Structure formats: structure tokens, C-alpha cells
Coordinates of C-alpha atoms in Angstrom, one line a residue:
M1 CA 41.3 5.3 2.2
L2 CA 40.2 6.6 -1.2
R3 CA 42.7 9.3 -1.6
L4 CA 41.3 12.3 -3.6
L5 CA 42.6 15.4 -4.5
P6 CA 42.1 18.3 -2.3
P7 CA 38.3 19.7 -2.3
L8 CA 37.8 22.9 -4.7
L9 CA 35.6 23.9 -1.9
S10 CA 37.3 24.0 1.5
L11 CA 34.2 23.9 3.6
V12 CA 34.8 21.1 6.3
L13 CA 31.9 19.3 8.0
L14 CA 33.0 17.4 11.1
A15 CA 30.9 14.2 12.1
Q16 CA 32.1 14.6 15.5
G17 CA 31.1 18.3 15.7
G18 CA 27.9 18.4 13.6
P19 CA 24.4 18.5 14.9
A20 CA 23.9 17.3 18.5
Q21 CA 22.0 13.8 18.8
D22 CA 18.4 14.3 18.3
S23 CA 16.3 12.6 21.1
R24 CA 12.7 13.0 19.6
P25 CA 10.7 9.8 19.5
F26 CA 9.9 8.5 16.0
P27 CA 6.8 10.6 14.6
A28 CA 3.4 9.1 14.7
A29 CA 1.9 10.0 10.9
D30 CA -1.7 10.7 10.8
S31 CA -1.8 8.6 7.5
K32 CA -0.2 5.9 5.9
K33 CA -0.2 7.6 2.4
G34 CA 3.1 7.8 0.9
L35 CA 5.0 8.1 -2.4
Q36 CA 8.5 7.8 -4.1
V37 CA 8.5 11.4 -4.7
Q38 CA 9.3 13.3 -8.3
M39 CA 7.4 16.3 -8.1
V40 CA 7.4 17.7 -4.7
D41 CA 4.7 20.2 -5.1
D42 CA 2.4 17.6 -6.7
A43 CA 3.3 15.1 -4.1
L44 CA 2.1 17.6 -1.1
A45 CA -0.8 18.3 -3.2
L46 CA -1.6 14.2 -3.1
G47 CA -1.7 14.8 0.8
I48 CA 1.4 12.3 1.3
R49 CA 2.6 11.7 5.0
H50 CA 5.7 9.5 3.9
A51 CA 8.1 9.9 1.2
G52 CA 10.7 7.5 -0.3
I53 CA 14.0 9.4 -1.8
N54 CA 16.7 7.4 -3.7
V55 CA 20.5 8.2 -2.5
N56 CA 22.9 7.0 -4.7
L57 CA 26.1 6.7 -2.5
A58 CA 28.6 6.5 -5.5
A59 CA 27.1 10.0 -6.3
L60 CA 27.5 11.3 -3.0
L61 CA 31.2 10.5 -2.8
A62 CA 33.2 12.9 -4.5
D63 CA 36.3 11.9 -6.7
A64 CA 39.0 13.9 -8.4
G65 CA 36.7 14.8 -11.2
T66 CA 33.8 16.4 -9.2
A67 CA 33.7 20.1 -9.6
H68 CA 32.3 21.1 -6.1
R69 CA 33.5 19.1 -3.1
V70 CA 33.1 19.4 0.5
G71 CA 35.5 17.9 3.1
F72 CA 33.9 15.7 5.8
R73 CA 35.7 14.0 8.8
S74 CA 34.7 10.6 10.2
E75 CA 36.9 8.8 12.7
D76 CA 39.8 11.3 12.0
R77 CA 39.9 10.8 8.4
E78 CA 38.6 13.2 5.9
Y79 CA 36.5 12.3 3.0
F80 CA 35.0 14.3 0.4
I81 CA 31.4 14.9 -0.6
N82 CA 30.0 15.8 -3.9
E83 CA 28.4 19.1 -2.7
D84 CA 26.1 19.5 -5.9
Y85 CA 24.5 16.1 -5.4
A86 CA 23.9 16.9 -1.6
R87 CA 22.2 20.0 -2.2
S88 CA 19.9 18.1 -4.8
L89 CA 19.2 15.9 -1.8
D90 CA 18.3 19.1 0.0
R91 CA 15.8 20.4 -2.6
Q92 CA 13.9 16.9 -2.0
I93 CA 13.9 16.4 1.4
K94 CA 13.3 19.9 2.9
P95 CA 10.4 21.2 1.6
L96 CA 8.9 17.6 2.3
S97 CA 9.9 17.5 5.9
D98 CA 8.9 21.1 6.5
A99 CA 5.4 20.1 5.5
G100 CA 5.4 17.0 8.1
V101 CA 6.2 14.4 5.7
L102 CA 8.3 11.6 7.1
V103 CA 11.1 11.1 4.8
Y104 CA 13.0 7.8 4.2
L105 CA 16.2 7.4 2.4
I106 CA 16.6 4.5 0.0
L107 CA 20.5 3.8 0.3
I108 CA 21.8 2.4 -2.9
Q109 CA 24.9 2.7 -5.2
Y110 CA 25.2 2.3 -9.0
P111 CA 28.5 1.5 -10.4
S112 CA 30.1 5.0 -11.0
R113 CA 32.5 3.7 -13.8
V114 CA 35.4 5.4 -11.9
P115 CA 37.6 2.4 -10.9
E116 CA 39.1 4.0 -8.1
K117 CA 35.8 4.7 -6.6
D118 CA 34.1 1.5 -7.4
A119 CA 37.1 -0.6 -6.1
V120 CA 36.2 0.7 -2.6
L121 CA 32.6 0.8 -2.7
I122 CA 31.7 -2.0 -4.6
H123 CA 31.7 -5.5 -2.7
P124 CA 34.5 -7.5 -4.0
K125 CA 32.4 -10.6 -4.5
A126 CA 30.0 -8.7 -6.7
R127 CA 29.8 -10.3 -10.3
A128 CA 33.3 -9.3 -12.2
D129 CA 30.8 -9.1 -15.4
G130 CA 28.9 -6.4 -14.0
K131 CA 25.7 -8.1 -15.0
Y132 CA 23.6 -6.5 -12.2
I133 CA 21.8 -3.1 -11.9
I134 CA 22.9 -2.5 -8.3
P135 CA 26.1 -4.1 -6.4
A136 CA 26.3 -4.7 -2.8
F137 CA 27.8 -2.1 -0.4
N138 CA 31.3 -3.0 0.4
T139 CA 31.2 -4.4 4.0
A140 CA 34.1 -7.1 3.1
T141 CA 37.3 -4.7 3.6
E142 CA 38.0 -2.3 5.9
T143 CA 38.5 0.7 3.6
G144 CA 35.1 -0.3 2.1
L145 CA 33.3 -0.3 5.4
R146 CA 35.1 2.8 6.7
H147 CA 33.7 4.6 3.5
Y148 CA 30.2 3.4 3.8
R149 CA 30.3 4.6 7.6
A150 CA 31.4 7.9 6.5
L151 CA 29.0 8.4 3.9
I152 CA 26.0 7.3 6.2
E153 CA 27.4 9.6 9.1
F154 CA 27.3 12.5 6.5
L155 CA 23.6 12.0 5.8
A156 CA 22.7 11.4 9.2
A157 CA 24.6 14.7 10.5
R158 CA 22.9 16.7 7.6
Y159 CA 19.4 15.1 8.0
S160 CA 18.8 13.3 11.4
G161 CA 20.6 15.5 13.9
E162 CA 19.0 17.9 16.2
K163 CA 17.8 21.0 14.4
S164 CA 19.1 19.7 10.9
V165 CA 18.6 22.8 8.8
S166 CA 18.6 20.9 5.5
G167 CA 15.5 18.8 6.3
Q168 CA 14.7 16.0 8.4
V169 CA 15.1 12.0 7.7
W170 CA 13.5 9.5 9.7
G171 CA 14.2 6.2 8.0
Y172 CA 17.0 4.8 6.3
I173 CA 16.4 1.6 3.8
V174 CA 19.4 -0.1 3.3
G175 CA 19.9 -1.4 -0.2
N176 CA 17.1 -2.8 -2.2
E177 CA 15.6 -6.1 -2.4
V178 CA 18.3 -7.9 -1.1
N179 CA 17.0 -11.4 -1.0
S180 CA 17.1 -11.1 -5.1
Q181 CA 20.7 -9.8 -5.1
F182 CA 21.6 -10.8 -8.6
T183 CA 20.1 -7.7 -9.7
W184 CA 19.6 -5.3 -6.8
Y185 CA 22.3 -6.2 -4.5
N186 CA 24.9 -8.1 -6.1
L187 CA 27.1 -10.3 -4.1
G188 CA 28.0 -12.8 -6.5
H189 CA 27.3 -16.4 -6.0
I190 CA 27.3 -17.2 -2.4
P191 CA 24.7 -19.0 -0.1
V192 CA 22.2 -17.2 1.9
A193 CA 23.6 -17.4 5.2
E194 CA 26.7 -15.6 4.1
A195 CA 24.5 -13.0 1.9
A196 CA 22.6 -12.5 5.3
M197 CA 25.8 -12.1 7.3
E198 CA 27.3 -9.6 4.7
Y199 CA 24.1 -7.8 4.8
E200 CA 23.9 -7.7 8.5
K201 CA 27.2 -5.8 8.6
A202 CA 25.9 -2.9 6.4
V203 CA 22.4 -2.7 8.2
R204 CA 24.6 -2.6 11.6
T205 CA 26.8 -0.1 10.5
T206 CA 24.0 2.1 9.0
H207 CA 22.1 1.8 12.6
D208 CA 25.1 2.9 14.7
A209 CA 26.2 5.7 12.2
V210 CA 22.5 6.9 12.7
R211 CA 22.5 6.6 16.4
R212 CA 25.3 9.0 16.6
H213 CA 22.8 11.5 15.5
S214 CA 19.2 10.4 16.2
L215 CA 18.1 8.3 19.1
H216 CA 15.1 7.1 17.2
A217 CA 15.3 7.2 13.5
R218 CA 14.8 4.0 11.9
C219 CA 17.0 1.3 9.7
Y220 CA 14.9 -1.0 7.3
L221 CA 15.7 -4.1 5.6
S222 CA 14.4 -4.1 2.1
F223 CA 12.9 -7.5 0.3
D224 CA 10.7 -8.2 -2.5
H225 CA 7.4 -10.2 -2.7
H226 CA 9.1 -13.5 -2.8
W227 CA 8.5 -15.2 0.4
N228 CA 8.6 -19.0 0.4
V229 CA 10.2 -19.2 -3.1
S230 CA 13.0 -17.5 -4.9
V231 CA 13.0 -15.4 -8.3
P232 CA 12.7 -18.4 -10.7
G233 CA 15.4 -19.3 -13.3
I234 CA 18.0 -17.7 -11.2
S235 CA 20.8 -19.5 -9.2
P236 CA 19.9 -20.3 -5.7
T237 CA 23.4 -18.6 -4.7
E238 CA 22.1 -15.3 -6.3
A239 CA 18.6 -15.5 -5.3
Y240 CA 17.0 -16.5 -2.0
K241 CA 13.7 -16.7 -0.4
T242 CA 12.7 -13.5 1.7
K243 CA 11.6 -15.9 5.0
E244 CA 15.0 -17.4 5.1
F245 CA 17.0 -14.7 4.4
L246 CA 15.0 -12.8 7.0
D247 CA 15.4 -15.3 9.5
N248 CA 19.3 -15.7 8.9
F249 CA 19.6 -12.1 9.4
A250 CA 17.9 -12.1 12.7
R251 CA 19.8 -14.9 14.0
T252 CA 23.0 -13.1 13.0
A253 CA 21.8 -10.1 14.5
R254 CA 21.3 -11.7 17.8
E255 CA 24.8 -13.5 17.9
H256 CA 26.5 -10.4 17.3
G257 CA 24.2 -8.4 19.9
D258 CA 20.8 -7.5 18.7
F259 CA 20.1 -3.9 17.6
E260 CA 17.0 -2.1 16.2
W261 CA 15.8 -2.9 12.5
H262 CA 12.6 -2.8 10.8
V263 CA 11.3 -4.3 7.3
A264 CA 10.6 -2.5 4.2
H265 CA 8.6 -5.0 2.0
H266 CA 7.6 -4.6 -1.5
P267 CA 4.2 -6.5 -2.1
Y268 CA 3.9 -6.4 -5.6
P269 CA 1.4 -8.4 -7.3
D270 CA 2.3 -12.2 -8.3
D271 CA 2.6 -11.0 -12.1
L272 CA 3.8 -7.2 -12.1
G273 CA 2.2 -6.8 -15.3
N274 CA -1.3 -7.6 -14.0
P275 CA -3.0 -5.1 -11.9
R276 CA -5.6 -7.6 -10.5
T277 CA -3.8 -8.3 -7.2
W278 CA -7.0 -9.7 -5.6
E279 CA -6.6 -12.6 -7.7
D280 CA -3.1 -13.4 -7.0
K281 CA -2.7 -17.4 -6.9
N282 CA 0.7 -17.4 -5.2
A283 CA -0.3 -15.3 -2.1
W284 CA -1.7 -17.7 0.5
P285 CA -3.1 -16.6 3.8
T286 CA -0.3 -18.8 5.6
E287 CA 3.0 -18.8 6.7
D288 CA 3.9 -21.1 3.8
S289 CA 3.0 -18.7 1.2
P290 CA 4.8 -18.6 -2.1
H291 CA 4.8 -14.8 -2.3
I292 CA 3.5 -11.9 0.1
T293 CA 1.3 -9.5 -2.1
F294 CA -1.4 -6.9 -1.3
K295 CA -3.3 -9.8 -1.1
N296 CA -1.7 -11.4 1.8
L297 CA -0.1 -8.7 3.9
E298 CA -1.5 -10.2 7.1
V299 CA 1.3 -13.1 6.7
A300 CA 4.2 -10.4 7.0
T301 CA 2.5 -8.7 10.1
R302 CA 2.0 -12.0 11.6
H303 CA 5.5 -13.4 11.0
M304 CA 6.8 -10.4 12.8
N305 CA 5.1 -11.4 16.0
R306 CA 7.4 -14.4 16.4
P307 CA 9.2 -14.0 19.7
D308 CA 12.6 -14.3 18.0
L309 CA 12.0 -11.5 16.0
L310 CA 10.9 -8.8 18.6
W311 CA 12.6 -6.1 19.6
Q312 CA 12.2 -5.1 23.2
G313 CA 9.1 -7.2 23.4
K314 CA 7.4 -5.3 20.6
P315 CA 7.1 -6.5 16.7
R316 CA 9.5 -4.5 14.4
R317 CA 7.6 -2.2 12.2
I318 CA 6.9 -2.8 8.5
I319 CA 6.7 -0.1 5.7
L320 CA 5.7 -0.9 1.9
S321 CA 8.3 1.3 0.4
E322 CA 8.1 0.3 -3.2
Q323 CA 5.1 -1.0 -4.9
G324 CA 2.5 -0.1 -7.6
L325 CA 0.0 -1.7 -9.9
H326 CA 0.2 -1.6 -13.7
C327 CA -2.0 -0.1 -16.0
L328 CA -3.1 -2.4 -18.9
D329 CA -3.3 -1.0 -22.4
T330 CA -7.1 -2.1 -22.7
P331 CA -10.3 -0.3 -22.5
D332 CA -10.7 -1.1 -18.9
G333 CA -7.0 -0.6 -17.9
E334 CA -7.1 2.6 -16.1
T335 CA -10.4 1.3 -14.2
L336 CA -8.4 -2.1 -13.0
Q337 CA -5.5 0.1 -11.9
A338 CA -7.7 2.6 -9.8
A339 CA -10.1 -0.4 -8.5
G340 CA -6.8 -2.2 -7.4
F341 CA -5.6 0.7 -5.6
A342 CA -8.9 0.9 -3.5
Y343 CA -8.3 -2.8 -2.7
V344 CA -4.8 -2.0 -1.6
W345 CA -5.6 0.8 0.5
E346 CA -8.2 -1.1 2.4
K347 CA -6.3 -3.9 3.1
L348 CA -3.5 -1.7 4.1
R349 CA -5.9 0.0 6.7
R350 CA -6.6 -3.3 8.4
Q351 CA -2.8 -4.1 9.2
P352 CA -1.9 -2.3 12.4
G353 CA 1.6 -3.3 12.0
I354 CA 2.3 -1.5 8.7
D355 CA 3.0 2.0 8.8
A356 CA 3.3 3.4 5.4
L357 CA 2.6 2.5 1.7
I358 CA 5.1 4.4 -0.3
W359 CA 3.8 4.0 -3.9
H360 CA 6.0 3.6 -6.8
R361 CA 5.8 5.4 -9.4
H362 CA 4.6 9.2 -9.0
V363 CA 5.1 9.3 -13.1
D364 CA 5.4 6.4 -15.5
H365 CA 8.7 5.7 -16.8
T366 CA 9.7 4.3 -20.2
Q367 CA 12.6 2.2 -19.1
E368 CA 11.0 0.2 -16.4
G369 CA 10.3 -2.7 -18.6
G370 CA 7.1 -1.7 -19.9
L371 CA 5.3 -1.0 -16.7
K372 CA 3.1 1.7 -16.1
L373 CA 2.7 2.0 -12.4
G374 CA 2.3 6.1 -12.3
L375 CA -0.2 8.4 -11.0
W376 CA 0.8 10.2 -14.1
T377 CA 1.3 9.0 -17.6
T378 CA 4.7 10.0 -19.5
K379 CA 4.7 12.8 -21.7
P380 CA 5.3 11.6 -25.2
G381 CA 8.8 11.7 -26.3
T382 CA 10.3 11.7 -22.8
I383 CA 11.5 9.1 -20.3
S384 CA 9.8 10.3 -17.2
E385 CA 8.3 13.6 -17.8
P386 CA 4.6 13.9 -16.5
G387 CA 2.0 13.9 -19.2
R388 CA -1.5 13.6 -17.8
K389 CA -3.2 12.5 -14.5
R390 CA -4.7 9.1 -14.5
P391 CA -8.1 8.6 -12.6
F392 CA -6.0 6.7 -10.0
Y393 CA -4.7 10.1 -9.4
D394 CA -8.1 11.4 -7.8
L395 CA -8.5 8.3 -5.9
F396 CA -5.2 8.4 -4.5
Q397 CA -5.8 12.0 -3.2
K398 CA -8.8 11.0 -1.6
A399 CA -7.3 8.2 0.3
D400 CA -7.6 9.0 4.3
T401 CA -10.0 11.8 3.5
P402 CA -14.0 12.1 4.3
A403 CA -14.3 11.7 0.6
W404 CA -12.6 8.3 0.3
D405 CA -15.8 5.8 1.1
E406 CA -18.0 7.3 -1.7
A407 CA -14.7 7.5 -4.2
A408 CA -13.8 3.9 -3.5
K409 CA -17.2 2.2 -3.8
F410 CA -17.1 1.7 -7.6
A411 CA -14.2 -0.8 -7.1
L412 CA -16.2 -3.4 -4.9
P413 CA -17.9 -5.2 -7.8
V414 CA -14.5 -4.8 -10.0
V415 CA -12.8 -6.9 -7.2
G416 CA -15.6 -9.0 -6.3
L417 CA -16.6 -8.1 -3.0
K418 CA -19.9 -6.7 -1.5
S419 CA -18.2 -4.9 1.3
W420 CA -14.7 -4.1 2.2
D421 CA -15.2 -5.7 5.7
E422 CA -14.6 -8.9 4.0
L423 CA -11.0 -8.2 3.8
K424 CA -8.9 -9.9 6.5
G425 CA -6.8 -8.2 9.2
P426 CA -3.7 -9.4 10.6

């Protein structure tokens, strides 16, 4: 176990003695509209019913240099939590869940640059040169798996137990775009079957930890838009086809004793820099499609109806947990982005197997490879402070309201349709 100095704050939260197990069913939201939230008040004004919140587990785990630490017991061992970080999560989660928004935690970890901590949290097969953004969770060692389990138990006890006072969480998204692990869940150079096995350990551990506090909160696998192809130019031992990875994962889960898991898909356009997703050439309506983008969401929903993927006789659920459309620096850029959202929303409405569209981003971010995906522009001279609302903002706000049909009509000739009814269902 990672040995840390005694906490400066001696509060002790017991995993075993925390909030009672919540037996409420997973809520049925009255809208699929969601957002990765940066500004809580603005998100609520937009009428969202789903919210994605990033959680950096490396920041959640306290070390000897952390100013305010809280003791937490898991499996008769004590771990220390960064209290300031936990309270920052409270400030995001509680006002959203109090307003009836379904909150999903996106579980990731960035290298902390604290050698003792990283040795425990980062998977030992992650590239030694550190050429990645996010490494995989350490599911390879007993110490690593214990620490991961303890951190998830802390989150579940705090946010998913009965009468959780810090806010309510209903979804746990494990990692990020794990089929393209070279950047987003680095496991070094390993074949797809081994990568799926390591990921299955993390998802199962998450599921089991969450189940101690909630009978019906959900765990999700995270994939990007590459379906029957992998990211070009990357080794096949660091990037995989989503379909192949998903099927390997499902087979491993069945072999170890199946459990409830669902899918968080990221259906960005073929070209992330082109908002005309209705023109995607690599998004086919068939199972052999190279990509799954907004254009062919029906491929994802059909695939989850396969008998070998069902859970208790029903298809596992899909959420779209990260995706957006770029605003081009052209005279028609804002019109194309808004029209693209109208197209996306109408596609989504026709997919009963998809529960949520969690938009990325709330505000542009200047360090996101030049992409401008936000409902807000960035304030000049800042990285992600809100500048002005784009026209897309008003349209997003009207989604799932009586004003939608009239507001979205302008987009039909832009996307080359006479009626939204031309769009395919599952």
C-alpha cells in the first residue's frame, strides 16, 4: 500500500460504514440533452438533463505534500484523500444533481509527477517515455488494484449511497477512448485481447465498488469513433478497432462471470475539423463501417442488440459522452456548426437505444488542437474563459422544447434534407 504521512485533518470516512446502499432504479431522464459542464449555472439555464464531470484520480489521492487530507478506510486499510479536490467535485456535482441532472463521472488519471504515487497508480506497461496524455489505471499489481478500488469506493460512498449529501452520481465512465490507448489510456505495446483483459479488470472493479453503495448506478466503457479501423499511423499494438476491442471485452467478461456494463461512445465526425458530419464518407449504415459518427448512430444501437452482448435479455445502454462540431473560421462557420447540431439532435431523437448526448465543449479551449467546439467562444487572451455565446447556444437551449421545430428549420437546406423524417432510425 502507498504509505503516506498522517493526514493533517484527521476526519475518517469508512467505506464499510458510509451511506447505506441505494436501491433506487436508474432514473429515466425526460431529455437526452447533456453537457460536459464548465459553468454550472449556465448549464442549468440551457436545460440539460445529463452532465459529464472529469475526475482525475491522481489528484483525488493525497500524498505527503497535500495540504488537507482525509482518511478513508477500504478493506481494512487506510488511504488519504485530497479534501480540497473532493470538495471541488462537490461544488460541481451537488447543484447539478439537486436540479435533477443525471451526473456521470469520467474517471481518468493524469501523471502526477510524484514518483511514489505514479508508481502505484499508473499501469506498469504504460510507455516508459511518457509519450501519452493519460495512462491506464494500474490493474496489473495488487497494490495498484487496491488503490484504484479504494478511490472508486470513496467516490461511490460520497456520491452514490443512499441520501448522499454531497450530490448524486448515476454513471461512472471508466477511462477515455480506450481503443485508442496510445494517447488516452496508455498500456504500452500489447495486443488487443490483452488490452481488453486489462480494461475488463478496471471496469469490473469499478462496478463492484459502486455496487456496494448503489444497486443501479451504471458503469460505462469509453470508445472513440473508430469502429472497423484504428487510428491511422499508429501501431496496431497501441490502437485498435472499437468493434474488435468491444467484442474481446464482452467475451472476457462472460468468461469471468458477466456483469452489468454499458457503452459511452464518442461519435465525432470523420474529420474533427469539418462540422459537415452529414457528409461523412467513412460512416456507412452497415456493420462493416469504418467509423461510427453522428451520421450512422444506428450501427451502434443495432450492434448492442446482438444476443451475445445482451444483459439480462436486454440491450446494454449507450450514452454519447464526448463529441462536438468544430466552428470553422469562415463566413458560414457558425451557421454550419448550428446546422450540424440540428442534424445531430434529429438523428439522436430517432435512436431509442441512446440515452444521452453529453456535448463537448461548454467553452472553447485554446489548447485543443485548434478545434472550436464550444457553445461559447474563448475570451481573448485566455485558455478557456467564456467570451461570447455562439448562435449554436440558442439552438442548443431550445432542444427538447416547443420552440425546437421552428428554430431548427433553417438547417434542412444546409444539410441537404427536405424533412428530418428522411433520417434513419435504428
